[in-house]
Coordinates of C-alpha atoms and ligand atoms in Angstrom, one line a residue:
X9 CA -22.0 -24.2 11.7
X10 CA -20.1 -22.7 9.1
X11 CA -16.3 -21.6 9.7
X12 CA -16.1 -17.7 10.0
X13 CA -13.9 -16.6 6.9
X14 CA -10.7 -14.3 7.8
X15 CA -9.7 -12.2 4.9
X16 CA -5.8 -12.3 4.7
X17 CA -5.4 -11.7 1.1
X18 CA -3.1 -8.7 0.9
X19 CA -6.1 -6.1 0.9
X20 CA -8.7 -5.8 1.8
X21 CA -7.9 -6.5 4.9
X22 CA -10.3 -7.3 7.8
X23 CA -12.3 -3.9 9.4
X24 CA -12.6 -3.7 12.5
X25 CA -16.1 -2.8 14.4
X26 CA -15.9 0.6 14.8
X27 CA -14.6 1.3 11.4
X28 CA -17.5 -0.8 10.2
X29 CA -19.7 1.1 12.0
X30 CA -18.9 4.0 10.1
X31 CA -20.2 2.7 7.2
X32 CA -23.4 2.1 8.2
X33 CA -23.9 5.4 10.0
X34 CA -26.4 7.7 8.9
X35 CA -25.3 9.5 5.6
X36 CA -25.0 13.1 5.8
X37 CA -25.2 16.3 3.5
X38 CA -21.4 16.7 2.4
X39 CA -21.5 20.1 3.7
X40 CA -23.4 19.1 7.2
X41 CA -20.8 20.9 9.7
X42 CA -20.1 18.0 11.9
X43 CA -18.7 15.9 8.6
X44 CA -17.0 19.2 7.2
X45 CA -15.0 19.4 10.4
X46 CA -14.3 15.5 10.3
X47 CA -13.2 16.0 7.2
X48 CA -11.1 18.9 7.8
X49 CA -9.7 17.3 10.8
X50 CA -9.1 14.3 9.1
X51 CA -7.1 15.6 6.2
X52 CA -4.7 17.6 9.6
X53 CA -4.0 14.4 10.5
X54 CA -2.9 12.6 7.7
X55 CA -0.8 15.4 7.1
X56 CA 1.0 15.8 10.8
X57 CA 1.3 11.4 10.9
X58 CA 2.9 11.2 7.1
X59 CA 5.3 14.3 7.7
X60 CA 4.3 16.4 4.6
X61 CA 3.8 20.0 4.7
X62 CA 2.6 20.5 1.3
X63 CA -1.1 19.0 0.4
X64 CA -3.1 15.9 1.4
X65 CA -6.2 14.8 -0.8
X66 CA -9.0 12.0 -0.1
X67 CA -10.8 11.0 -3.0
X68 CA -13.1 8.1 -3.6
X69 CA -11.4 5.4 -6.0
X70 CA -9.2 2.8 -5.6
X71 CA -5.4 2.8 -5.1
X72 CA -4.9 2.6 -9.2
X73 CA -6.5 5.9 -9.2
X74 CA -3.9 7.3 -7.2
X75 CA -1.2 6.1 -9.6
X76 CA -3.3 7.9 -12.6
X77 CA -3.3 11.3 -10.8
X78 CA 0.4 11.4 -9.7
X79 CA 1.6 10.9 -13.2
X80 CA -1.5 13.1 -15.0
X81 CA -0.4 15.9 -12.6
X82 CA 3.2 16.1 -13.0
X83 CA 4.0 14.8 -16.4
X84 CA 2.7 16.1 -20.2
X85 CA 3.0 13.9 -23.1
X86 CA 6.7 14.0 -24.6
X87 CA 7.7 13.9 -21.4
X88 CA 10.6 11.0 -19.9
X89 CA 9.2 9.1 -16.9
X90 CA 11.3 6.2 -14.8
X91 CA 9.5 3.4 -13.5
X92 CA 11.5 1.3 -11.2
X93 CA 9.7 -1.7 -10.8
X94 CA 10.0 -4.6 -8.4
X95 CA 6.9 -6.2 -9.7
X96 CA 3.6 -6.7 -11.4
X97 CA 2.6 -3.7 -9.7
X98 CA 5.8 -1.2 -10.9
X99 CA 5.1 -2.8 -14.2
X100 CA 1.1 -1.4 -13.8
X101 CA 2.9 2.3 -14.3
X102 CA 4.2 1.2 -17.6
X103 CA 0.9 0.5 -19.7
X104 CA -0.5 3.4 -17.3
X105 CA 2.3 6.4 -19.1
X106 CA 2.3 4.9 -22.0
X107 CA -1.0 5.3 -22.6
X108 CA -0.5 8.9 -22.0
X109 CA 2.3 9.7 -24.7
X110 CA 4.6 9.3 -22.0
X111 CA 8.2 7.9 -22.7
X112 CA 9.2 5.3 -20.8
X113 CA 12.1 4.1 -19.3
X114 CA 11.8 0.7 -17.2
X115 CA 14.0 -0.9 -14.5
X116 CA 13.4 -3.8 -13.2
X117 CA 14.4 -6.5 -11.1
X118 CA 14.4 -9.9 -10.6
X119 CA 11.3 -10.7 -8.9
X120 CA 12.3 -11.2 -5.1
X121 CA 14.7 -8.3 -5.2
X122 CA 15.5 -4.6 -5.6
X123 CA 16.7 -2.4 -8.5
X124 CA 20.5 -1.1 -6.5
X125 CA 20.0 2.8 -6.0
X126 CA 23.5 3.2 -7.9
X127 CA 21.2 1.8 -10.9
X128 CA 18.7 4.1 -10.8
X129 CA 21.4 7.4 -10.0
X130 CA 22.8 5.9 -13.6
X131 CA 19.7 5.9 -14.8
X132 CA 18.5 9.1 -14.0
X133 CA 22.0 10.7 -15.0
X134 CA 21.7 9.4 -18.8
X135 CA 19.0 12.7 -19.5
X136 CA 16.2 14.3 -18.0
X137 CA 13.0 12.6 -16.5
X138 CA 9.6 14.5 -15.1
X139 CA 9.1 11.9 -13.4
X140 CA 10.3 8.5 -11.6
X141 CA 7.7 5.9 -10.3
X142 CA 9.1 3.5 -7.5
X143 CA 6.5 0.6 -5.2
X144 CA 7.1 0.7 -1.7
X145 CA 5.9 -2.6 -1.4
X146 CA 5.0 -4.2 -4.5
X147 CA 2.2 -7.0 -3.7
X148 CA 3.1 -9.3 -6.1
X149 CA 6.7 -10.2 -4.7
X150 CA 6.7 -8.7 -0.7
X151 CA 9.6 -6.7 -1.6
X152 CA 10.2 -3.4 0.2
X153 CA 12.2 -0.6 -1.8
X154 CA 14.7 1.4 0.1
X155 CA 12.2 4.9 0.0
X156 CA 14.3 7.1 2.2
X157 CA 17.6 5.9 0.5
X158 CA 16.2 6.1 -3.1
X159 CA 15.0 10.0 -1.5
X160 CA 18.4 11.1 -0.5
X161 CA 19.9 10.2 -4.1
X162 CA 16.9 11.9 -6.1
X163 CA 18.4 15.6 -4.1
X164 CA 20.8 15.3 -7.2
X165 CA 18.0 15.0 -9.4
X166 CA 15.7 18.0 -8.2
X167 CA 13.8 18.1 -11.9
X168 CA 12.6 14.5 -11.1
X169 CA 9.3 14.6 -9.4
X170 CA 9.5 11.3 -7.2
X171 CA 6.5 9.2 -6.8
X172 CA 5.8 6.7 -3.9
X173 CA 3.6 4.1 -4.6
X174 CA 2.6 3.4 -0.6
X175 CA -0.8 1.3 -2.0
X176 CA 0.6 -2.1 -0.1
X177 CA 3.3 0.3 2.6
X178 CA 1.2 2.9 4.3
X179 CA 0.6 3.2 8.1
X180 CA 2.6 0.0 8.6
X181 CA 5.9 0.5 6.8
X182 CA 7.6 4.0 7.8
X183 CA 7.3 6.6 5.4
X184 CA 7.5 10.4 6.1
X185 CA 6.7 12.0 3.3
X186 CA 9.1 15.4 4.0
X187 CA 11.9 13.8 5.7
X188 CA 12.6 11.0 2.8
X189 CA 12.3 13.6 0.3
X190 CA 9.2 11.8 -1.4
X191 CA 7.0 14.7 -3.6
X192 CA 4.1 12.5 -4.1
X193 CA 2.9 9.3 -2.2
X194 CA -0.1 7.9 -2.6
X195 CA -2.3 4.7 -1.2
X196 CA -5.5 3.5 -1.0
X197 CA -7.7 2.8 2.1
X198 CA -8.2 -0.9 2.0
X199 CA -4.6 -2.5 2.9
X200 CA -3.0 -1.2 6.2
X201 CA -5.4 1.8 7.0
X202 CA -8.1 -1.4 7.7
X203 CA -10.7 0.3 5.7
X204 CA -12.7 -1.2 3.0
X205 CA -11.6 -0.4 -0.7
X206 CA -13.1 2.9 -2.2
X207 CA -10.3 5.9 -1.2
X208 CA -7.2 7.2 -2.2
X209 CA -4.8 9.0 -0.2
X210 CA -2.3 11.2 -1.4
X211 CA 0.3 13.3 0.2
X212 CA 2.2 16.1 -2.3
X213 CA 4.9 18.4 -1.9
X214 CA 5.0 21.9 -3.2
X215 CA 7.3 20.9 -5.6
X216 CA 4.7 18.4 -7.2
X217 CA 2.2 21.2 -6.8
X218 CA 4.0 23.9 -9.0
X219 CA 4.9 21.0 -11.4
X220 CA 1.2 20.7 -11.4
X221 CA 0.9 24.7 -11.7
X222 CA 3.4 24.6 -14.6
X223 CA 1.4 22.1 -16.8
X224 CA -1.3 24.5 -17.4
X225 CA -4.7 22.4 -18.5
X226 CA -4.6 18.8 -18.4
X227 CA -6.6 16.1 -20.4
X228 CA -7.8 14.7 -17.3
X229 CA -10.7 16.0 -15.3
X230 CA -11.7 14.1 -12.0
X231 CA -8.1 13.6 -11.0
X232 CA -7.0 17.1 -11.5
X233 CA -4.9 18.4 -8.3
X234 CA -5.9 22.3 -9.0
X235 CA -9.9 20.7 -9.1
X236 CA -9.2 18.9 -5.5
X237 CA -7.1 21.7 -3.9
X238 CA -10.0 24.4 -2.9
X239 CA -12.1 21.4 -1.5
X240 CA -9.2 20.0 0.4
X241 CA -8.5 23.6 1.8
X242 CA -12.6 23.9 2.6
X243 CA -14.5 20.6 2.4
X244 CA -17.7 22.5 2.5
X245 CA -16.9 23.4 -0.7
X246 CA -18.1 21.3 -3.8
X247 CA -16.3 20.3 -6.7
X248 CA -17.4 16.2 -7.1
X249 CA -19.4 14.7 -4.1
X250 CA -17.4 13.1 -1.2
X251 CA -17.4 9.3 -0.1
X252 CA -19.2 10.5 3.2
X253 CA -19.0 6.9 5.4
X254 CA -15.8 6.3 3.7
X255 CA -14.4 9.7 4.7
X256 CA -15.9 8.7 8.0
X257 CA -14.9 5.4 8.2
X258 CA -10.9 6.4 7.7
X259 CA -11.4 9.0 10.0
X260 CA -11.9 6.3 12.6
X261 CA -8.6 4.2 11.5
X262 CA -6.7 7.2 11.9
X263 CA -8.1 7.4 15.1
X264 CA -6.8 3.7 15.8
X265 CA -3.7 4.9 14.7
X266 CA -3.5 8.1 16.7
X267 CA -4.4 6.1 20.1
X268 CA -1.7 3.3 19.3
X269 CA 0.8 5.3 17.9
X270 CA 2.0 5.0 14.5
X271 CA 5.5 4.6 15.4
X272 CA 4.2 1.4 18.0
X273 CA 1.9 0.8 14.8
X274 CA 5.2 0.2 12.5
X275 CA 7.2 -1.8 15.7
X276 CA 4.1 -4.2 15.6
X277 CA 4.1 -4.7 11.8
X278 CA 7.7 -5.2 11.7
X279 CA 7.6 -7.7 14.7
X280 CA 4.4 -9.6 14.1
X281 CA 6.3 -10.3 10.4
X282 CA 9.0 -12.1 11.5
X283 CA 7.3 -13.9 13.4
X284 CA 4.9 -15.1 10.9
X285 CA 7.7 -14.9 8.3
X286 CA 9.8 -17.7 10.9
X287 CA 6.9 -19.6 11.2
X288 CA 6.4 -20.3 7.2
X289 CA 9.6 -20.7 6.8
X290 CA 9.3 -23.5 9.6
X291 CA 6.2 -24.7 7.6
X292 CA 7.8 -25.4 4.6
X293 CA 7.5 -22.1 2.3
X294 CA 10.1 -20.4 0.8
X295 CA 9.6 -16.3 1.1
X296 CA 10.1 -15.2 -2.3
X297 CA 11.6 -11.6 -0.8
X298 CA 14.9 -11.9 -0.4
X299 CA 16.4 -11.7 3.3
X300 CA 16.4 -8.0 4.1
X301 CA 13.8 -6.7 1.8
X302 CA 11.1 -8.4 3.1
X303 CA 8.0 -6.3 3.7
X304 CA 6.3 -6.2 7.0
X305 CA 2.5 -5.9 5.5
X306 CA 2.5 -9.4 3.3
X307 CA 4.5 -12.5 2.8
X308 CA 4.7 -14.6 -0.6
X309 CA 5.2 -17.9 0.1
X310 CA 6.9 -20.4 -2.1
X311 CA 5.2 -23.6 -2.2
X312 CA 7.1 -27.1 -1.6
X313 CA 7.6 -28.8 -4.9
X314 CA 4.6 -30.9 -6.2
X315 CA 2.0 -28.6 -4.0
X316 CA -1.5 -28.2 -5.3
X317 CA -2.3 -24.8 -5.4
X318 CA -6.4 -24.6 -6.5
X319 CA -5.9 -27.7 -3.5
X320 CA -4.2 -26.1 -0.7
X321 CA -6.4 -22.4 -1.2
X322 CA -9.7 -24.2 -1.2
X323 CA -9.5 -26.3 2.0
X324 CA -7.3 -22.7 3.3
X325 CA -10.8 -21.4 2.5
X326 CA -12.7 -24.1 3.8
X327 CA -10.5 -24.2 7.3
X328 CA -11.6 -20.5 7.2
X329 CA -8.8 -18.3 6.0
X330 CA -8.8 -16.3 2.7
X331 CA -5.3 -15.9 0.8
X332 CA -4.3 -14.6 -2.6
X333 CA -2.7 -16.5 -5.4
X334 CA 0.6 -15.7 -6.6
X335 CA 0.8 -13.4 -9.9
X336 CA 2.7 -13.8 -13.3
X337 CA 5.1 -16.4 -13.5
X338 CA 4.3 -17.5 -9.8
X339 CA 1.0 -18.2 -10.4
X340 CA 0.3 -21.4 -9.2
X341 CA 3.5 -21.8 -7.4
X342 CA 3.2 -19.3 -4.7
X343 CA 0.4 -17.6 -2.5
X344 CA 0.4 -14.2 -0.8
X345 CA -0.7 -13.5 2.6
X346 CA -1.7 -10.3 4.3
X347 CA -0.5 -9.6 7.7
X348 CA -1.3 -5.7 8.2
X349 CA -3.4 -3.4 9.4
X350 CA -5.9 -3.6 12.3
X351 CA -5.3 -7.5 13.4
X352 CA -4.0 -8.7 16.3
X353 CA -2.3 -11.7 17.8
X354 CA -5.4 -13.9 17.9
X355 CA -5.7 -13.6 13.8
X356 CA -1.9 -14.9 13.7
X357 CA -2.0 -17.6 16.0
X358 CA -5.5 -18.4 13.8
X359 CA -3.8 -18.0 10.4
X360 CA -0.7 -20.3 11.4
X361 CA -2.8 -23.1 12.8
X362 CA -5.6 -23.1 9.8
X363 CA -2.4 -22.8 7.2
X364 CA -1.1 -26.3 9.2
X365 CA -4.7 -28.0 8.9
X366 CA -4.8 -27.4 5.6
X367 CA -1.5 -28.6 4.7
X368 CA -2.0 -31.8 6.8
X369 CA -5.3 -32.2 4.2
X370 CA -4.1 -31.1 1.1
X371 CA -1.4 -34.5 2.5
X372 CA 1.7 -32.0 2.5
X373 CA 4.7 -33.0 5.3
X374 CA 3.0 -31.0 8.2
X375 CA 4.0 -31.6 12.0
X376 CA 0.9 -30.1 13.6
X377 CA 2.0 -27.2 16.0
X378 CA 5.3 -26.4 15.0
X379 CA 4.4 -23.2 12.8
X380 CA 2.5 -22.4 15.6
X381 CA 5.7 -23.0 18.4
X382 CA 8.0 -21.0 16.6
X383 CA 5.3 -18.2 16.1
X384 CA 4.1 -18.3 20.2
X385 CA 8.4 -17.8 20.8
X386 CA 8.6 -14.7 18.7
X387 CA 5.2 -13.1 20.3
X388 CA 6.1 -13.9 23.5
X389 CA 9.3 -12.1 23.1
Ligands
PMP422 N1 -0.1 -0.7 -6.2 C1 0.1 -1.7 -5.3 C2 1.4 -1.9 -4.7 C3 -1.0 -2.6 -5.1 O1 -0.8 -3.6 -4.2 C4 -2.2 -2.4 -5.7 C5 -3.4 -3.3 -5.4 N2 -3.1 -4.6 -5.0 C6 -2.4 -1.3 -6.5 C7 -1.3 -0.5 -6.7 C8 -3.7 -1.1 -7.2 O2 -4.6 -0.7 -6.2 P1 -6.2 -0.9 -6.5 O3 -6.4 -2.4 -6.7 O4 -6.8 -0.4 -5.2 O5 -6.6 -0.1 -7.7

């Protein structure tokens, strides 16, 4: 019998049944009035659990999508942008604006930690930007940005429109959108929410919204905010046609999220990582975040010296579990594994155990059960 395969790469992430079996309901008309008032009620929620009183759209595409229409909505070309990056995916925005005459000013930091907020107040200081781009979580190091501290600094810069990206962050690292002073965040369905790929999210302020107003026509015209708004007010409008089962199907994880409580939803995350986070570190790995920056909704995992990579991920696979490599100069030296969204405490134990079977094949020092031991003392706690 073959092993069932548990997807922990850092998105998608495994969907649930219920959520699954939203995707294989019966496809309605976009203006049926039972899916206009999911919609509707859908697009309330996401509003009242992220904290933002401005606007919140749902648009079929994928979390790059997201980055596209925050900086086509708020930016022309001429315009200075800041992109702080933390990673292959901060670096993403730069390519991204430059492409759209854009100027660009970059900082970065060593992978593994953070640009310091006094940085980026320098930074910001030296002349005027339209916009500054900052990861929550960038995927490709497990480092978490300091949102709500970055927020309270950009009050001194209220010309600034600042963008969240939440793609790897949202619903299981804490982010409220008013409150932290974020004008647009954006993320796409298939990493915490527990849906498949094919939405983006995004939650923007009035402040991003007159920016938007003040640009007049833009080049681009799927991803135009003043297009999306009258459907997001009235869904039985029509402007492009909706993802139906996909609207449907986040419906559903919002649901999940209503009935355990997003706050209980961010608790979980943040516990169930340290104790997967302790019991790598047990195992051998090395957590490429530094100590205090770690994200909650991945972990990327140093190998021991002289480990296999293509080795260790193929009998992971084989033993059942799906991980991600590591990117740029990682690659090869590192993997990244999910740990968010709809799973439980069955998946953990699972992952732990199948990581220590394959390390005893791949022939790396593995004493079977101790990632597991240090992992049952934290979930029992
Ligand atoms: N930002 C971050 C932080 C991501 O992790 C990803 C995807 N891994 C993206 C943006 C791009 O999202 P997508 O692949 O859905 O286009």
């Amino acid at each position: 019998m073959k092993t069932r395969k548990l997807v922990m790469i850092p998105g998608p992430t495994p969907v649930t049944r219920s959520i699954q079996d939203q995707m294989g309901r019966e496809t309605v008309a976009f203006g049926d009035p039972e899916f206009v008032k999911d919609f509707k009620g859908l697009l309330e929620d996401l509003k009242v659990l992220f904290k933002c009183s401005g606007e919140v759209f749902v648009i079929a595409g994928s979390g790059t999508m997201g980055m596209e229409m925050a900086i086509a909505n708020t930016t022309k070309k001429g315009d200075n942008v800041l992109i702080v990056s933390h990673g292959f995916f901060g670096d993403r925005f730069i390519e991204l604006c430059e492409r759209k005459g854009l100027n660009v000013d970059i900082l970065s930091s060593e992978w593994g930690k953070i640009v310091p907020v006094e940085k980026i107040r320098e930074k910001l200081g030296e002349k005027k930007y339209a916009a500054m781009t900052v990861t929550h979580v960038d995927t490709s190091t497990g480092v978490c940005a300091p949102v709500a501290e970055i927020g309270k600094m950009m009050k001194e810069f209220p010309e600034t429109i600042y963008i969240v990206d939440g793609v790897c962050a949202t619903a299981a690292e804490p982010e409220y959108v008013d409150d932290m002073g974020i004008d647009i965040l954006f993320t796409g369905s298939q990493k915490a929410f527990g849906v498949p790929p094919g939405l983006t999210m995004l939650w923007v302020n009035q402040k991003a919204l007159d920016k938007r107003k003040s640009l007049g026509s833009i080049p681009e015209y799927f991803i135009d905010f003043e297009k999306w708004i009258p459907i997001m007010n009235d869904p039985s409008k029509y402007y492009a046609t909706p993802a139906v089962n996909m609207v449907w199907a986040l419906k559903e994880s919002v649901r999940i999220i209503k009935e355990e409580g997003i706050e209980n939803r961010y608790e979980r995350h943040r516990k169930n990582a340290a104790a997967m986070q302790a019991a790598l570190e047990t195992l051998g790995f090395r957590i490429l975040a530094e100590k205090g920056r770690r994200a909650v909704t991945l972990s990327n995992l140093v190998y021991p010296e002289g480990t296999d990579d293509a080795k260790f991920r193929g009998l992971l696979a084989e033993e059942g579990i799906m991980v991600a490599g590591g990117l740029g100069a990682y690659a090869g030296k590192m993997f990244r594994l999910g740990h968010m969204g709809n799973i439980d405490k069955h998946d953990l134990v699972s992952v732990i155990a199948t990581i220590e079977r394959a390390m005893y094949r791949a022939g790396m020092t593995v004493e079977l059960g101790k990632g597991v031991g240090v992992l049952q003392q934290h979930l029992v706690k």
